[in-house]
Short mmCIF file of C-alpha atoms and ligand atoms in Angstrom, two decimals:
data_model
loop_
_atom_site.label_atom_id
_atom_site.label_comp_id
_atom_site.label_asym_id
_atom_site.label_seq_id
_atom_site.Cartn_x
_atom_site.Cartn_y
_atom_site.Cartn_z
CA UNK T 1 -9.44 -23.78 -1.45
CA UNK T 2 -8.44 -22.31 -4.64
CA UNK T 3 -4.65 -23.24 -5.01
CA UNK T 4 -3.76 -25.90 -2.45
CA UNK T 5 0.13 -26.38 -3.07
CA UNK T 6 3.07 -24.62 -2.47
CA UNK T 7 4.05 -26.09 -6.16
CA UNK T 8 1.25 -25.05 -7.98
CA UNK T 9 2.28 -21.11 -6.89
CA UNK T 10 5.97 -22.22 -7.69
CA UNK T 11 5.02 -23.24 -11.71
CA UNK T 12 3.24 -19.51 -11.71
CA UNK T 13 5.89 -17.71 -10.67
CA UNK T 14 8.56 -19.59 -12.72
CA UNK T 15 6.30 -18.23 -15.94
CA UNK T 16 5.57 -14.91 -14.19
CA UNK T 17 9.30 -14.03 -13.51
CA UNK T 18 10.31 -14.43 -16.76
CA UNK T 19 8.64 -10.72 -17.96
CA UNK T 20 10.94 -9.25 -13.86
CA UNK T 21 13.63 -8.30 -17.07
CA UNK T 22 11.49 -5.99 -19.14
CA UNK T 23 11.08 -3.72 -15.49
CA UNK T 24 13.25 -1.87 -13.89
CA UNK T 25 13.50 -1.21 -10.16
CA UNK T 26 12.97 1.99 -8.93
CA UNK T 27 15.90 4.08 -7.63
CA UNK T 28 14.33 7.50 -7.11
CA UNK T 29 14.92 6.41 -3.30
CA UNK T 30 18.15 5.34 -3.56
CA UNK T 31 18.15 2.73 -1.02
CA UNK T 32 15.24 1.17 -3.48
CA UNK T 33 17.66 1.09 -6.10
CA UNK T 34 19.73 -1.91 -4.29
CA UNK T 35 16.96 -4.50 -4.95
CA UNK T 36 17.64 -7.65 -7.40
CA UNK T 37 14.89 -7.12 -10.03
CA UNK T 38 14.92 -11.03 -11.06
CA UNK T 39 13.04 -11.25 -6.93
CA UNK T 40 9.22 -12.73 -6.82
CA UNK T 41 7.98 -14.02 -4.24
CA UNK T 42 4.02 -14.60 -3.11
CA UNK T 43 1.98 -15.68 0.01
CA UNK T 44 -1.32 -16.33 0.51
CA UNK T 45 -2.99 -16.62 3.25
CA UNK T 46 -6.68 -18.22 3.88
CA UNK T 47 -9.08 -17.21 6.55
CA UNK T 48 -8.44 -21.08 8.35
CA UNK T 49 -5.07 -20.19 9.40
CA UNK T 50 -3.21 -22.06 5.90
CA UNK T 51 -1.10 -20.01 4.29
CA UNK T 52 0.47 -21.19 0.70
CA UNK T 53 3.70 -19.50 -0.56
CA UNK T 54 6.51 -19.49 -3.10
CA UNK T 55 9.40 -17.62 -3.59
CA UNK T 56 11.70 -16.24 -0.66
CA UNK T 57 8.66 -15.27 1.40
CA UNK T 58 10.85 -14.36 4.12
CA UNK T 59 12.80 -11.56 2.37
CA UNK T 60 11.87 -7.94 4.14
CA UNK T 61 10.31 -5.14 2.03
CA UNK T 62 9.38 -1.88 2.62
CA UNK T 63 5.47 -1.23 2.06
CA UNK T 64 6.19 2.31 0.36
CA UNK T 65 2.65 3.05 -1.14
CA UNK T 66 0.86 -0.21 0.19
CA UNK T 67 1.10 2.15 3.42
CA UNK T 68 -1.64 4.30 2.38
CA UNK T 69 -3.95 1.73 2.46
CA UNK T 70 -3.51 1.21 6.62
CA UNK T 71 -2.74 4.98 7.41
CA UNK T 72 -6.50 5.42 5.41
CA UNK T 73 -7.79 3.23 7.58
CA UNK T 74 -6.44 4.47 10.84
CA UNK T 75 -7.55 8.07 10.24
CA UNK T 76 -11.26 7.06 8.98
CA UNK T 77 -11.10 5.40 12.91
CA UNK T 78 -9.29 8.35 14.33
CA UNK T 79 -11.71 11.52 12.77
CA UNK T 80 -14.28 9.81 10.91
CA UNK T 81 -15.64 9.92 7.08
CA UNK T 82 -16.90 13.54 7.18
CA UNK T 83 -13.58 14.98 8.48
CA UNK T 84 -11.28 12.76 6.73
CA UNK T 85 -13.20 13.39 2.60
CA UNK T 86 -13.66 17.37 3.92
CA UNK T 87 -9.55 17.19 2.92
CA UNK T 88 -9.08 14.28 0.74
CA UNK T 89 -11.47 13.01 -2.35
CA UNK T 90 -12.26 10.14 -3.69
CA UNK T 91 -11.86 9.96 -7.43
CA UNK T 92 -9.00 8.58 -9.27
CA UNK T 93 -7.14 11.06 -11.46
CA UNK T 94 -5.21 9.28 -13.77
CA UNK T 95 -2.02 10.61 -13.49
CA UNK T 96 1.39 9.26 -12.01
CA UNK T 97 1.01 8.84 -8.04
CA UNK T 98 3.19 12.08 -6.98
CA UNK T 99 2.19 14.72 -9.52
CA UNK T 100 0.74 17.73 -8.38
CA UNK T 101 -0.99 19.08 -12.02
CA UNK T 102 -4.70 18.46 -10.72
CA UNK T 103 -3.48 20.59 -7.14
CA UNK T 104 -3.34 23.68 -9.14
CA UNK T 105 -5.88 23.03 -11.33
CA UNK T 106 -8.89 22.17 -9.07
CA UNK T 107 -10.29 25.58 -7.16
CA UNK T 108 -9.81 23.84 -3.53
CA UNK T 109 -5.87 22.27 -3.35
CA UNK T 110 -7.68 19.56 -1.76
CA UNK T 111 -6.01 16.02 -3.33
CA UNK T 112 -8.18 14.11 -5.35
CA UNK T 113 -7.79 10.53 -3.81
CA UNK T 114 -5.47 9.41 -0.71
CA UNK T 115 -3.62 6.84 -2.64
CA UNK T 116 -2.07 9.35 -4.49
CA UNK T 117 1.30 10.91 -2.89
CA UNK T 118 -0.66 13.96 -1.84
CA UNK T 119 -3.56 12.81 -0.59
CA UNK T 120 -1.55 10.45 1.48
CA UNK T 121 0.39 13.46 2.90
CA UNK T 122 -2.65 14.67 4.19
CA UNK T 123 -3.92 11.50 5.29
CA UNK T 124 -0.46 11.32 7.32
CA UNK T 125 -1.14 14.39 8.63
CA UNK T 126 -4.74 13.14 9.71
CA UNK T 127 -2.88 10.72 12.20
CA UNK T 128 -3.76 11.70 15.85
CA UNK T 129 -0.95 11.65 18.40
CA UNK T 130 0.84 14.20 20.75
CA UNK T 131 3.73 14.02 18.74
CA UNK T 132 5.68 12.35 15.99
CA UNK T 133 6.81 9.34 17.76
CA UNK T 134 3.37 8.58 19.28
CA UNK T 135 1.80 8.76 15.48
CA UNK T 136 3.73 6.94 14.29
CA UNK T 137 3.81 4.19 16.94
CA UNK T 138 -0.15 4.21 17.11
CA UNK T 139 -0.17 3.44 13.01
CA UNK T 140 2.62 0.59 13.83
CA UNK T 141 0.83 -1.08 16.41
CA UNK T 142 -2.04 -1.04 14.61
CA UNK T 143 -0.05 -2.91 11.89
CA UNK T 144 0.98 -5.21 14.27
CA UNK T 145 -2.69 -6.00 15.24
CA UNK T 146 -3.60 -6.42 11.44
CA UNK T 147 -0.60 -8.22 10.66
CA UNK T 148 -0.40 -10.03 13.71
CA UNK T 149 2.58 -9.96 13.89
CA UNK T 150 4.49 -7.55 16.87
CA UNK T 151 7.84 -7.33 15.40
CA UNK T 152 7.41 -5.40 12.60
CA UNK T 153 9.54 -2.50 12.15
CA UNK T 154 10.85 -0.23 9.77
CA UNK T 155 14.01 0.42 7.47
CA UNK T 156 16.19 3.53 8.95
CA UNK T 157 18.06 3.15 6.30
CA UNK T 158 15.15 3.21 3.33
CA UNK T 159 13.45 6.37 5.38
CA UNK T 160 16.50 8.22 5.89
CA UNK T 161 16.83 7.40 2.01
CA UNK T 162 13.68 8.91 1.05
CA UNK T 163 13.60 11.78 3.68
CA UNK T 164 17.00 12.96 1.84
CA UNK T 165 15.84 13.19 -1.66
CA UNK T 166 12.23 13.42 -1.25
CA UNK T 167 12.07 16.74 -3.17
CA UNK T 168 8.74 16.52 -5.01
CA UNK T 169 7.04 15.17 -2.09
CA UNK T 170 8.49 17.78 -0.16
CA UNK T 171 7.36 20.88 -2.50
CA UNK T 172 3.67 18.63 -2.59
CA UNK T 173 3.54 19.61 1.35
CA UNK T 174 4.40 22.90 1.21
CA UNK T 175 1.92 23.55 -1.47
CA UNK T 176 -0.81 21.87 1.14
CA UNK T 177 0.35 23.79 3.48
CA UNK T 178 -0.10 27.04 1.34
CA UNK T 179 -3.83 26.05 1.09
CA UNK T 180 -4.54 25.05 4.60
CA UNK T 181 -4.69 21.59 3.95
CA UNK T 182 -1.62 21.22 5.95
CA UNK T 183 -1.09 23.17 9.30
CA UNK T 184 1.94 20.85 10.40
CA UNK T 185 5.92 21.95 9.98
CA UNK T 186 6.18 19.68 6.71
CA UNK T 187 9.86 18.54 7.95
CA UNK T 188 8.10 16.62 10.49
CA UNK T 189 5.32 15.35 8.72
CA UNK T 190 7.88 13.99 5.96
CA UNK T 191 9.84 12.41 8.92
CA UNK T 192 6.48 10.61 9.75
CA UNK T 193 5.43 9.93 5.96
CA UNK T 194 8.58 8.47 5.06
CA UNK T 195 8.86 6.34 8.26
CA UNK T 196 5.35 5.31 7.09
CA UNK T 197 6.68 4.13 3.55
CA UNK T 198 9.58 2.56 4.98
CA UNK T 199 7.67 0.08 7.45
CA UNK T 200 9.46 -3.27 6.39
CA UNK T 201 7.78 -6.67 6.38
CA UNK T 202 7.25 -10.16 4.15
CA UNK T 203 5.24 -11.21 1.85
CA UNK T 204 3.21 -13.51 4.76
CA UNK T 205 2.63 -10.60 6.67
CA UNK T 206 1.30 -8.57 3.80
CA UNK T 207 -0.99 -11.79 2.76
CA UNK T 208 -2.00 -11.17 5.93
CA UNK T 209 -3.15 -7.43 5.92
CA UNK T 210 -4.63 -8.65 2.82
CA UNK T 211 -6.63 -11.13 4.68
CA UNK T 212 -8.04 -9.02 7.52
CA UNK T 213 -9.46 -6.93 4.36
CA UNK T 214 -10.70 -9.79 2.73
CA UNK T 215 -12.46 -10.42 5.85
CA UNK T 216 -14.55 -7.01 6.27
CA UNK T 217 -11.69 -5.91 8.83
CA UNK T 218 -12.56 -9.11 10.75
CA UNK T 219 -9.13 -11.18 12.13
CA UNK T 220 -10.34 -14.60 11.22
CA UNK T 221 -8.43 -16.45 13.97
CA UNK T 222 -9.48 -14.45 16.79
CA UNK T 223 -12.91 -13.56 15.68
CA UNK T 224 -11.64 -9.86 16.85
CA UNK T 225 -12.99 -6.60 14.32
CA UNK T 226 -9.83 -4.90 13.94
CA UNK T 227 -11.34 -2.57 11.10
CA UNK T 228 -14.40 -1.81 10.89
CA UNK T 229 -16.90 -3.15 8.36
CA UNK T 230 -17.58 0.23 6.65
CA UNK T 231 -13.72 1.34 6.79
CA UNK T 232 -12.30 -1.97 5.21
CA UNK T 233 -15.08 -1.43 2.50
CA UNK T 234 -13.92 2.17 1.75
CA UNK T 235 -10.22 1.03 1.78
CA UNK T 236 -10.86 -1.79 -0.87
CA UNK T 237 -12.95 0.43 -2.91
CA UNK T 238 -9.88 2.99 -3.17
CA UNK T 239 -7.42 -0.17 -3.66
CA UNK T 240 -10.24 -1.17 -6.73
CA UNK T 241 -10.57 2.80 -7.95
CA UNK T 242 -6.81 3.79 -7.71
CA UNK T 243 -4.85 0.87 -5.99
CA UNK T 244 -2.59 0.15 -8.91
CA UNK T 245 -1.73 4.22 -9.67
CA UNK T 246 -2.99 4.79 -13.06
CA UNK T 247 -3.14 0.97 -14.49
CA UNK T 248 -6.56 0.58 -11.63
CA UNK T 249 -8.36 0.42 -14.61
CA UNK T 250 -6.53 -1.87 -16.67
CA UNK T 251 -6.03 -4.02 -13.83
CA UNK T 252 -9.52 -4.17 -12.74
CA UNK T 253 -10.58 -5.29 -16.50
CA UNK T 254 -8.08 -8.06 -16.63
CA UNK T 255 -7.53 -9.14 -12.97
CA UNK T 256 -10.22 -7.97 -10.97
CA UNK T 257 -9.56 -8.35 -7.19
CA UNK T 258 -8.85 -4.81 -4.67
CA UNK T 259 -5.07 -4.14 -4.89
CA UNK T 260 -2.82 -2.37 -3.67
CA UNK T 261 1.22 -1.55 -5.17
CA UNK T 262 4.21 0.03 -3.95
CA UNK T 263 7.46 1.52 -5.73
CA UNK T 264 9.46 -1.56 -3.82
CA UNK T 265 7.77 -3.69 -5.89
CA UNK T 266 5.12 -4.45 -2.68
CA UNK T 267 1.44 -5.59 -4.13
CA UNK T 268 -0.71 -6.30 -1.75
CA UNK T 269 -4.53 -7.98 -2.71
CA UNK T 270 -7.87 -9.15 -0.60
CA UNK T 271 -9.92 -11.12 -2.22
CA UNK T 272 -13.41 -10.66 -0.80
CA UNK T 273 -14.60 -13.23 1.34
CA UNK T 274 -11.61 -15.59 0.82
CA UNK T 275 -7.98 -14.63 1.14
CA UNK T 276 -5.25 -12.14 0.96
CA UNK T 277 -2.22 -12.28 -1.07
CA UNK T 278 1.12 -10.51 -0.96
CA UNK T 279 3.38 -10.20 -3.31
CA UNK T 280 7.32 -8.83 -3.92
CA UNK T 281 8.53 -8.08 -7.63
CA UNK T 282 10.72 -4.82 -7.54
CA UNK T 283 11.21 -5.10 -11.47
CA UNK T 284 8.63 -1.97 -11.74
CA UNK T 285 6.69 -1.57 -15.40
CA UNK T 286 6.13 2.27 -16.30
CA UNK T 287 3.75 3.23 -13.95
CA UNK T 288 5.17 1.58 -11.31
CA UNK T 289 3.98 -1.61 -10.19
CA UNK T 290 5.57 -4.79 -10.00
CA UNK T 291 5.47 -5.98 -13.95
CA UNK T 292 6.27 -9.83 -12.87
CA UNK T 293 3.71 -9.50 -10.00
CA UNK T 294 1.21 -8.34 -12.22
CA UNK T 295 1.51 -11.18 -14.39
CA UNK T 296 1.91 -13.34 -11.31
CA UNK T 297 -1.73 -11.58 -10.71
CA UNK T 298 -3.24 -11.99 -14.14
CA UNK T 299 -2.18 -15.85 -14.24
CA UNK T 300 -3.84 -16.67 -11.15
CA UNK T 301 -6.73 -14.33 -11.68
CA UNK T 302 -7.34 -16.25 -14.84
CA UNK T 303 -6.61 -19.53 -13.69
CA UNK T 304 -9.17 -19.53 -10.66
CA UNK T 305 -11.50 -16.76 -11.90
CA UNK T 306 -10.65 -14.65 -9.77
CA UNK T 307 -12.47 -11.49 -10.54
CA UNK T 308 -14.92 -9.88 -8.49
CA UNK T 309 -16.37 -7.97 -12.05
N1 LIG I 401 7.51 6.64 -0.48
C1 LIG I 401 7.12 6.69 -1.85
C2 LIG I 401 6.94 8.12 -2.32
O1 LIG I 401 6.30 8.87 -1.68
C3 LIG I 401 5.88 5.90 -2.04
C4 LIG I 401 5.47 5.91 -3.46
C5 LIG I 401 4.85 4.64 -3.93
O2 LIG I 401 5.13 3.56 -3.43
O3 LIG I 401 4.02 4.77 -4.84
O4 LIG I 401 7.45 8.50 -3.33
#
């Protein structure tokens, strides 16, 4: 095992929380805005069952972009690779994670990657069901089976938050919908997608979503496939290509493991083969991702040689 104590983690995130004051927490969703910046907390959780943590690992956050990851996932199961990349690519773009510059620019509207805020719109979209309430409740459950973990939930309050003020996100669908990317009333899909984002759990549960991933899509305690092999694959390659908006490359030089962040300060990692991590900074650097989690990321990548490069 790489890091055995629940001390070691606490002497790395001492030294990782001291940068949580040079970020600021976002506040573009109001709600967001409430968070205490100085927060970090980590878990990680190994394929035995042991799970190492520091911080208040119990404290709730909403997954926001980590979502994208799962909802990826789920529609790769639901319509399969052809379907699913017919509307969404697979390159990064290098650009902030809701603009909608490339849209215009490329000859098909068709969004460049699904971690970005449009692709994920149409991966949302991609979610079968025979109505709202049963999409949504198919992508929770399946949470629950990854997490393992049946009471997970989500924020009213944080998705009532975003739904209000969700303005670019809102004139992103419309513009999908313009191109036929979209054929959904996009007040209804942004009642799903922000439900999505708002999907509240800890930092053991995220470890843990980090760990099925880890683990080819395998839960390790029940033996069970709960992705499969070649959709946990194409999820961590995204996480590795575009996981940490545009820092993925940065971060792969210097840390090296798939990743995945959120604008409530969310990060969740798999590391193949051995474990998943989850982490909760909502100090935010400029592009967006936890800055004390990143550190928190770069110390322990560097410590244990972490890096899959
Ligand atoms: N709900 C957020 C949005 O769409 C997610 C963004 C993020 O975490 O990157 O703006």
């Amino acid at each position: 095992m790489f890091c055995k104590s629940n001390e070691e983690l606490d002497t790395l995130v001492n030294d990782a929380r001291k940068v949580a004051s040079l970020g600021k927490v976002a506040d573009y969703i109001p709600e967001l805005g409430k968070a205490n910046g100085n927060d970090l907390s980590i878990a990680i959780h190994y394929p035995d069952g042991n799970c190492i943590s520091a911080g208040d690992v119990e404290r709730k956050i909403t997954l926001q972009s980590v979502s994208k990851v799962i909802s990826l996932a789920l529609v790769l199961m639901d319509r399969g690779y052809q379907y699913v990349f017919d509307r969404v690519g697979m390159e990064p773009t290098g650009d902030p994670f809701n603009s909608i510059a490339r849209l215009e620019r490329a000859n098909v509207a068709k969004p460049l990657n699904p971690m970005i805020n449009a692709g994920a719109l149409v991966v949302t979209h991609m979610i079968k069901g025979n109505n709202v309430e049963e999409r949504f409740q198919r992508l929770l459950n399946f949470i629950h089976d990854i997490a393992d973990n049946r009471k997970i939930g989500y924020s009213t309050n944080v998705a009532q938050s975003e739904f209000e003020t969700a303005y670019l996100n809102r004139s992103l669908g419309y513009f999908l919908k313009q191109h036929g990317l979209i054929n959904e009333d996009i007040e209804q899909l942004l009642g799903l997608y922000t439900r999505q984002c708002a999907i509240e759990m800890n930092c053991l549960d995220l470890a843990r979503i980090g760990l099925v991933l880890a683990m080819d899509g395998v839960d390790p305690s029940s033996g069970k496939v709960i992705i499969p092999v070649d959709v946990a694959r194409i999820c961590k390659t995204f996480m590795v290509t575009c996981g940490m908006y545009d820092a993925s490359g940065e971060f792969a030089i210097k840390i090296g493991i798939p990743a995945k962040s959120g604008v409530s300060g969310g990060i969740m990692g798999a590391v193949p083969g051995k474990f998943g991590i989850g982490i909760f900074g909502p100090a935010l650097d400029e592009k967006g991702n936890s800055i004390a989690g990143i550190k928190l990321l770069e110390l322990l990548s560097k410590k244990y040689r972490l890096s899959m490069f």
